[in-house]
Short mmCIF file of C-alpha atoms and ligand atoms in Angstrom, two decimals:
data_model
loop_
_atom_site.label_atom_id
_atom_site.label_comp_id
_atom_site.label_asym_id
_atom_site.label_seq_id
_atom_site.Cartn_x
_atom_site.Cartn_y
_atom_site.Cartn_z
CA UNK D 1 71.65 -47.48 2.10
CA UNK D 2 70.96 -51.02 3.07
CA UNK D 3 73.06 -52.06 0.15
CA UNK D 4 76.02 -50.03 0.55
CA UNK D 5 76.15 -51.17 4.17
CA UNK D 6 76.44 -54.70 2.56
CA UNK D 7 78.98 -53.46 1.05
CA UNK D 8 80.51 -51.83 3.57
CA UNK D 9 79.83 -48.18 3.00
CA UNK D 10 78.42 -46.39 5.91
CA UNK D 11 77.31 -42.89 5.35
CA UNK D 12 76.76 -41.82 8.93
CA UNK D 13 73.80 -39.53 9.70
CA UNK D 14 74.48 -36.28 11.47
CA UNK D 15 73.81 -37.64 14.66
CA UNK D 16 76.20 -40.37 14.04
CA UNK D 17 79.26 -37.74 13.50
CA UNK D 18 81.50 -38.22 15.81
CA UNK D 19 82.87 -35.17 18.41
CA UNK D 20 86.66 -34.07 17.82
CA UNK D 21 87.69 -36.28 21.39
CA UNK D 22 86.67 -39.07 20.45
CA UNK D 23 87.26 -39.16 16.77
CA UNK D 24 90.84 -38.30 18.24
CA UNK D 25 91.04 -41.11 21.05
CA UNK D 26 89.95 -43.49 17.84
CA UNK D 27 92.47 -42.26 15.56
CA UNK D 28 95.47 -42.61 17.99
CA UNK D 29 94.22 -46.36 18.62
CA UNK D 30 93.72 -46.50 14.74
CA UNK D 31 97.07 -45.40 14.48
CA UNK D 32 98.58 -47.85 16.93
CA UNK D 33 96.84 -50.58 14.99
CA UNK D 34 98.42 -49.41 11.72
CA UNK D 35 101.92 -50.34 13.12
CA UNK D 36 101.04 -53.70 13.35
CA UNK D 37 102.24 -56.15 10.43
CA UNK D 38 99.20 -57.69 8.64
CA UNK D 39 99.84 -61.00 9.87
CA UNK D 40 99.96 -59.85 13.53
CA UNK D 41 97.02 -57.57 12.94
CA UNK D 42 95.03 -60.60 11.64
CA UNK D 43 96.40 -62.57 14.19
CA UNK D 44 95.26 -59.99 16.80
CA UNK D 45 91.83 -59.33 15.28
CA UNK D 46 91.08 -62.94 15.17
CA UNK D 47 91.87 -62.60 18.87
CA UNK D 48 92.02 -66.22 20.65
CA UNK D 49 89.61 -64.62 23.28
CA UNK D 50 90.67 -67.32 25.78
CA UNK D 51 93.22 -64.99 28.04
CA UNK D 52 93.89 -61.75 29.21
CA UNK D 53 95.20 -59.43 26.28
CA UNK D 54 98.89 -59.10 25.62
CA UNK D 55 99.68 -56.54 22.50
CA UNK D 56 103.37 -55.49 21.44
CA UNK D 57 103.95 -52.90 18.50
CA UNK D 58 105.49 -53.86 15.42
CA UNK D 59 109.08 -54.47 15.96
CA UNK D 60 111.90 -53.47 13.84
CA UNK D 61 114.18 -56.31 14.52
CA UNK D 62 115.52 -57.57 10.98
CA UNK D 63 113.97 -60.93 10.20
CA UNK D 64 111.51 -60.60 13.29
CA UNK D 65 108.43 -60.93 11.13
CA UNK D 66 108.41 -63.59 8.58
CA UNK D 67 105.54 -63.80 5.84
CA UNK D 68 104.43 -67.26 6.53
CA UNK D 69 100.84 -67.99 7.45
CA UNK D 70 100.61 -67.69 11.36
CA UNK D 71 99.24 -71.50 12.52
CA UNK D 72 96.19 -71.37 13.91
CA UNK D 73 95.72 -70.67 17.67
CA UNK D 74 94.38 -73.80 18.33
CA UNK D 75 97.17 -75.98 17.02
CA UNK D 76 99.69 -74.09 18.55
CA UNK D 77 97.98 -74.38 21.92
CA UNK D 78 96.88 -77.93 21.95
CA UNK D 79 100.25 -79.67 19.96
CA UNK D 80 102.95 -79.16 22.78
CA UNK D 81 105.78 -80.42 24.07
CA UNK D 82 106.56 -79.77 27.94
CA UNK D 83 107.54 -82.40 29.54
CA UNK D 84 107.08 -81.90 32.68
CA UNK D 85 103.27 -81.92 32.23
CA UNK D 86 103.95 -85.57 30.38
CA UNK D 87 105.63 -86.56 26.98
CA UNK D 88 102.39 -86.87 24.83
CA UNK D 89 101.62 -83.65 22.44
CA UNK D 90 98.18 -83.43 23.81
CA UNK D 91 99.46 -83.67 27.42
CA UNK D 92 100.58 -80.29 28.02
CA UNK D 93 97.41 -78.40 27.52
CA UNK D 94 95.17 -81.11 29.41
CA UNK D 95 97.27 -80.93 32.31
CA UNK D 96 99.00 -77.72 32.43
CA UNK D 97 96.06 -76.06 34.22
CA UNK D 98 97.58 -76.63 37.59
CA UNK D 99 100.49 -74.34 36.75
CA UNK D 100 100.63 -71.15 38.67
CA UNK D 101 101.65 -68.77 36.41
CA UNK D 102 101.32 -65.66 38.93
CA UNK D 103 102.58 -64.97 41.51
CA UNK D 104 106.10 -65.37 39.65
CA UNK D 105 109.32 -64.27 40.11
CA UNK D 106 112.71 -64.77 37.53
CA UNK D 107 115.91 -64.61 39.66
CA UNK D 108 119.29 -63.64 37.62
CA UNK D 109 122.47 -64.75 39.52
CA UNK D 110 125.98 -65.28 38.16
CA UNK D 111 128.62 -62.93 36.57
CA UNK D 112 126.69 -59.91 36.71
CA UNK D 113 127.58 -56.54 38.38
CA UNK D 114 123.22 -56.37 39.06
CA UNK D 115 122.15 -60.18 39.94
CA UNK D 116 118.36 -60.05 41.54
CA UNK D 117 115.11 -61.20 41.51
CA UNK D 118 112.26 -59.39 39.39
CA UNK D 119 108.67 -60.40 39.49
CA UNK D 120 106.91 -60.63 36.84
CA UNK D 121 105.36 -57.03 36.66
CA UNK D 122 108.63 -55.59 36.54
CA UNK D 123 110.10 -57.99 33.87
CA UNK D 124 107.06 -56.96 31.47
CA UNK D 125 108.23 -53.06 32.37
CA UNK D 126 111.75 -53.87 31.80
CA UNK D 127 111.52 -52.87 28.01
CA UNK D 128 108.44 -52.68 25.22
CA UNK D 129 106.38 -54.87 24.27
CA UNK D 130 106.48 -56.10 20.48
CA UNK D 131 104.94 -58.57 18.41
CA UNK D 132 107.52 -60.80 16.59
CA UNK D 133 106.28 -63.64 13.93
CA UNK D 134 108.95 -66.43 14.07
CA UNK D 135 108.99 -69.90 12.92
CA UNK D 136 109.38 -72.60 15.32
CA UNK D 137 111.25 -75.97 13.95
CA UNK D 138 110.85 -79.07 16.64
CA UNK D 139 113.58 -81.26 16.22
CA UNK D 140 110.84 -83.98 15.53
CA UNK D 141 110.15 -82.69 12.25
CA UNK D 142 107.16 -80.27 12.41
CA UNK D 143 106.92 -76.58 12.38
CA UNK D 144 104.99 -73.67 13.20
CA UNK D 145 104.60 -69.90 12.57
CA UNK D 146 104.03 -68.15 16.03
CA UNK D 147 102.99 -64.36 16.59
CA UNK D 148 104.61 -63.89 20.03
CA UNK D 149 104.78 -60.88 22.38
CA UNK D 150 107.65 -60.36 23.96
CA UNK D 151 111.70 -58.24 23.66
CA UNK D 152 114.42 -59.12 23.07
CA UNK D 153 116.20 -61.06 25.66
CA UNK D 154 119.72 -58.87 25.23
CA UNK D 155 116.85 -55.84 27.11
CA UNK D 156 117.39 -58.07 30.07
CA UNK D 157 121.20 -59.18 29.68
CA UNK D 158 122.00 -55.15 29.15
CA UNK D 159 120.04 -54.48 32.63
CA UNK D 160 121.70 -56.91 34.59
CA UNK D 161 125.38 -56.14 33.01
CA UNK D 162 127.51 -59.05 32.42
CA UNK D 163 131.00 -59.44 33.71
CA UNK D 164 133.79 -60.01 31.53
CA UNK D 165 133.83 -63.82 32.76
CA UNK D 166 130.13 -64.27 31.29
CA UNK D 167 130.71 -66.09 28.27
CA UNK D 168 127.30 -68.61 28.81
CA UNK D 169 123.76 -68.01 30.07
CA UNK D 170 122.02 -70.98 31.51
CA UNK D 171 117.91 -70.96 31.60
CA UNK D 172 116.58 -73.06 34.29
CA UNK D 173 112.81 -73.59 34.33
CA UNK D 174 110.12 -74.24 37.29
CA UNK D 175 110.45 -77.93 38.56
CA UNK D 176 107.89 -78.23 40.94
CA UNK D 177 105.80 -81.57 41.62
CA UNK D 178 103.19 -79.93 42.72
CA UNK D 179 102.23 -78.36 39.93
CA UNK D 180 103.51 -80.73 37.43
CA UNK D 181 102.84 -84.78 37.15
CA UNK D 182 105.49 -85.21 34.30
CA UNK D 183 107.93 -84.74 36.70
CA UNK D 184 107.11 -88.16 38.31
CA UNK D 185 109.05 -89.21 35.24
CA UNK D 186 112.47 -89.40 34.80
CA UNK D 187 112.50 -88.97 30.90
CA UNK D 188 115.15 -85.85 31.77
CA UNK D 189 116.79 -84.46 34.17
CA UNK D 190 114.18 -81.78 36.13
CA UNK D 191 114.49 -78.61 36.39
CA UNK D 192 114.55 -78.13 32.47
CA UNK D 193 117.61 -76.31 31.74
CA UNK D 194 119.00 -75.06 28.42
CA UNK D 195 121.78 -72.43 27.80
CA UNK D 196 122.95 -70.04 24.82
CA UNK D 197 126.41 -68.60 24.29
CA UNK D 198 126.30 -64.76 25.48
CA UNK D 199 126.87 -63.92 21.95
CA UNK D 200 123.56 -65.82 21.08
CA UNK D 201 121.67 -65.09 24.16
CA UNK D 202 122.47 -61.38 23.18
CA UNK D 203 121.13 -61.37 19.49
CA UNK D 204 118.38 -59.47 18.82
CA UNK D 205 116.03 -62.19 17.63
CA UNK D 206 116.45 -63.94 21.15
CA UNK D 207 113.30 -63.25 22.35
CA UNK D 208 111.86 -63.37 25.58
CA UNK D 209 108.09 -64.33 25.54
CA UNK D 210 105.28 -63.15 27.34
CA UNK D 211 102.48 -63.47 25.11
CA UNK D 212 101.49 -65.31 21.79
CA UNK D 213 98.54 -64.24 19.38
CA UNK D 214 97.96 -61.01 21.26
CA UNK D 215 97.03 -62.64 24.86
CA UNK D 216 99.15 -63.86 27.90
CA UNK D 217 101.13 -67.53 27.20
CA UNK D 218 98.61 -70.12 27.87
CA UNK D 219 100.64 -72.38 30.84
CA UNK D 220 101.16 -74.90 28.13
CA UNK D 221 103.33 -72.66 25.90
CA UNK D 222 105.21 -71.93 28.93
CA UNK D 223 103.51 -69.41 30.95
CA UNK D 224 104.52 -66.74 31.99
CA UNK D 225 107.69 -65.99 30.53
CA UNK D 226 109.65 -68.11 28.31
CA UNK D 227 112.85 -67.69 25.86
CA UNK D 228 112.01 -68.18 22.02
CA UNK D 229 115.45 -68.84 20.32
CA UNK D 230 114.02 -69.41 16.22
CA UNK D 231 117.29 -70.01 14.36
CA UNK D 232 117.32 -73.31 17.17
CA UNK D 233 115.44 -76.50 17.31
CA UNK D 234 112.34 -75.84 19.60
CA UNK D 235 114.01 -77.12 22.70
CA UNK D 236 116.52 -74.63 23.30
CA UNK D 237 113.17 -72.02 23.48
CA UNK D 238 113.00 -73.11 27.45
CA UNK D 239 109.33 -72.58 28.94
CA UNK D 240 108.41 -70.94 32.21
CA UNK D 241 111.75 -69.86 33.18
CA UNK D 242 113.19 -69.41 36.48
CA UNK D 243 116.01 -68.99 36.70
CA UNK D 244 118.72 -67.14 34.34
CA UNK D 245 122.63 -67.70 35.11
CA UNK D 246 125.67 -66.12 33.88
CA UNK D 247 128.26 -68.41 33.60
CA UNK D 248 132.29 -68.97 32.78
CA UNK D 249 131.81 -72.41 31.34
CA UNK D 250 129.34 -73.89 28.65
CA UNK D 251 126.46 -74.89 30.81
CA UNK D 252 125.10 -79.02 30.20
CA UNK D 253 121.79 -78.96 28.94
CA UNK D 254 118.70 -81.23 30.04
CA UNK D 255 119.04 -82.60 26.21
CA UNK D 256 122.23 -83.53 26.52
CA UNK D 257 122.33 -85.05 29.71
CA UNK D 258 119.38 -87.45 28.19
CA UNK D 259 121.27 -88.28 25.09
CA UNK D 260 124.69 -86.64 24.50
CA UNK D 261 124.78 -88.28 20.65
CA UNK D 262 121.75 -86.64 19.67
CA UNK D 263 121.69 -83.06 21.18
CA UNK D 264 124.39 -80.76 21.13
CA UNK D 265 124.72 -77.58 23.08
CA UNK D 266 123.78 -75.51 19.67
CA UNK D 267 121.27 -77.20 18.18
CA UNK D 268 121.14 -74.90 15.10
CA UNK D 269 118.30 -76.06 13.04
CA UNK D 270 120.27 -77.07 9.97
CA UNK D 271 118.95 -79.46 7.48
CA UNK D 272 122.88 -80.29 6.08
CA UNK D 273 123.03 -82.12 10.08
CA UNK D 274 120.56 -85.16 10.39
CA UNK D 275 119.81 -86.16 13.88
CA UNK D 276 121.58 -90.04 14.17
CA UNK D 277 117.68 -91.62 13.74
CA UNK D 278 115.83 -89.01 11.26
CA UNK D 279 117.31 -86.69 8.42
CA UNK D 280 116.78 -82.97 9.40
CA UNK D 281 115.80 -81.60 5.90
CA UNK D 282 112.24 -81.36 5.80
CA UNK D 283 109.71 -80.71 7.97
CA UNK D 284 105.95 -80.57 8.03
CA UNK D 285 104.36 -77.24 9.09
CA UNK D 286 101.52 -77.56 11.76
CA UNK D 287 98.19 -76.99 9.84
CA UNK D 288 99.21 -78.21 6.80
CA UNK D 289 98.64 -81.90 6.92
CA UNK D 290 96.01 -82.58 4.66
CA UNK D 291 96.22 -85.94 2.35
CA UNK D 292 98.37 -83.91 -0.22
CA UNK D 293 100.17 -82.10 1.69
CA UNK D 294 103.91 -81.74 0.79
CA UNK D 295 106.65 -81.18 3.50
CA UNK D 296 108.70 -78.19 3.28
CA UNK D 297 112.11 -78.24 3.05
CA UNK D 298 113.61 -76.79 6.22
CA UNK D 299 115.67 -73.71 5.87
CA UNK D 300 119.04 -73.33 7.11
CA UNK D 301 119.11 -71.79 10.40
CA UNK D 302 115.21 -71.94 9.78
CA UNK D 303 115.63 -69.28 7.60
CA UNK D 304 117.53 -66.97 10.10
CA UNK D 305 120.88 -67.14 8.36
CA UNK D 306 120.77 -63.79 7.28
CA UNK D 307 120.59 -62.37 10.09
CA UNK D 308 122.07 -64.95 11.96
CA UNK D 309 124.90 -67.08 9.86
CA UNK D 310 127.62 -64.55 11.26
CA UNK D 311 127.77 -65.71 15.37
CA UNK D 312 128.90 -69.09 13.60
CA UNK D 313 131.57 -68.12 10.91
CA UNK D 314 134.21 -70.67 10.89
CA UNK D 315 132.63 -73.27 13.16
CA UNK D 316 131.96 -76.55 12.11
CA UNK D 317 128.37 -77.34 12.33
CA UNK D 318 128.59 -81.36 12.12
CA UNK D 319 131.31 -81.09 14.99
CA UNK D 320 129.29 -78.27 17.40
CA UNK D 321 125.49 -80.18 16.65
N1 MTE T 401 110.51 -76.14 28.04
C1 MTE T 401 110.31 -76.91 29.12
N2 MTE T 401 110.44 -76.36 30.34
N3 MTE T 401 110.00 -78.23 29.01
C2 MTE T 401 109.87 -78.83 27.78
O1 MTE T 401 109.59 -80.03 27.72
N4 MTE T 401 109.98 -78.55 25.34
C3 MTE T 401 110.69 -77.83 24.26
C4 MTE T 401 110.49 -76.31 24.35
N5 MTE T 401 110.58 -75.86 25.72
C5 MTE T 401 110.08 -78.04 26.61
C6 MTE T 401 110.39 -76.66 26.79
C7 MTE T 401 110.36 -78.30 22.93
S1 MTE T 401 110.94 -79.84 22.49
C8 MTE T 401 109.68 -77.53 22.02
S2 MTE T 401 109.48 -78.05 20.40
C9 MTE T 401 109.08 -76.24 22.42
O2 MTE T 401 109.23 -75.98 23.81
C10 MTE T 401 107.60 -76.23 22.09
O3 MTE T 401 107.03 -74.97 22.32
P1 MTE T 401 105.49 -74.74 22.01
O4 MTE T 401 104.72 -75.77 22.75
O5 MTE T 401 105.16 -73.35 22.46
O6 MTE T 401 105.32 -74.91 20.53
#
């Protein structure tokens, strides 16, 4: 007996059998488990443990889980940019603890026939939940593979139906001193703001994030609700959004107010493009930087051009950056 439990064989004594409820209650949950991907279900039985619990099903959004090894919870929690909590990678989750992630409130306004305000209970109602493995390319060079929670973003664009004049959406995050020292700093221009075409904005893998590895955003990742945008360089994946605006005309971003020669509006990762002071085709992955480690070659459109190459067909990618 002792053995086979070692082994992981447990006969269970009659005692131990378990009544029809419960064993029904168990498979249902069982059942729920099984239509997670193995990567998310690993991801979500290694549960960080740190936050409240955030689970999504398994989506069915082509290219929404890729195969990569998640990075480990720590790395992607503790290696952040977010400016506005200072410019070092380690600043973010030392000083992000005086963000106020609740109570919260996302305010849509623009060309929309429904603008409005929702809070953050009835943004996580607005569709289901699902878990979503993406890849996340900085422009800096690294990369990481992220189990997020979250729908897609197009859930929200339907609800609030665009006019015929929306052709941008602009994402404008919190900017409030108060809460955040980096904004002391004038290394951008506060509040954060970043912008998709509609087209984009609307594509299923646009994600809107509530959750990573199974729990709530930690307020370094951009807690509560932030935009994850993988086919882009990390900074178009705007954190603890605000505000969301339907616009005519493309929208300037916070990137390219800073430096107009380095970041474009579309910042498709795209290792053909070098940024004007580092090439663009390699990157190294989060996790993996051991003495021997090689960089990977980065993938166009990080490996979303499958599902992804079409909203660009015809466009010149060294002219729209
Ligand atoms: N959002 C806000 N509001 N402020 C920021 O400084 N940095 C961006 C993006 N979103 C940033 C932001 C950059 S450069 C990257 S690479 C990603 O967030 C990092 O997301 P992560 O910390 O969850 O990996």
């Amino acid at each position: 007996m002792h053995l086979l439990r070692e082994r992981g064989f447990v006969h269970p004594l009659a005692s131990e059998i378990t009544p029809r409820a419960a064993y029904l209650s168990r498979r249902q949950l069982i059942g729920a488990a099984a239509l997670l991907p193995l990567g998310a279900a690993k991801a979500q039985g290694a549960r960080p443990g740190r936050l409240a619990p955030l689970a999504g099903g398994r989506s069915t959004v082509a290219g929404a889980l890729v195969m990569d090894k998640p990075t480990a919870y720590t790395d992607a929690s503790t290696y952040n940019n977010f400016y506005e909590f200072g410019t070092d990678k380690s600043d973010p989750a030392q000083y992000a603890r005086t963000l106020k992630p609740r109570p919260w409130t996302v305010a849509v306004e623009g060309e929309v026939k429904r603008p409005g305000t929702f809070d953050l209970d009835g943004l996580l109602k607005l569709a289901p939940l699902e878990e979503r493995i993406y890849r996340l390319r900085c422009v800096e060079g690294w990369s990481m593979v992220i189990p997020w929670t979250g729908y897609s973003l197009a859930e929200l664009v339907r609800r609030v139906e665009p006019t015929g004049n929306a052709r941008f959406v602009q994402f404008v995050t919190l900017a409030d001193r108060n809460q955040m020292p980096g904004l002391r700093s004038s290394v951008l221009d506060w509040p954060y703001a970043e912008g998709l075409r509609l087209d984009e904005a609307m594509h299923p893998l646009a994600l809107l994030a509530f959750g990573m590895y199974g729990e709530v955003l930690p307020n370094q990742n951009g807690a509560p609700v932030r935009v994850v945008v993988p086919w882009k360089y990390g900074f178009k994946s705007a954190k603890s959004l605000v505000k969301i605006r339907f616009v005519e005309k493309q929208p300037k971003t916070s990137w390219e107010l800073a430096a107009p020669s380095e970041y474009g509006f579309y910042s498709n990762v795209n290792p053909q493009v070098d940024h004007p002071r580092w090439s663009q085709a390699s990157e190294r992955r989060i996790g993996e930087d051991g003495l021997f480690a090689k960089r990977r070659a980065t993938l166009m459109f990080n490996g979303y051009e499958p599902q992804v190459g079409q909203l660009y067909a015809g466009m010149d990618l060294r002219k729209f950056f």
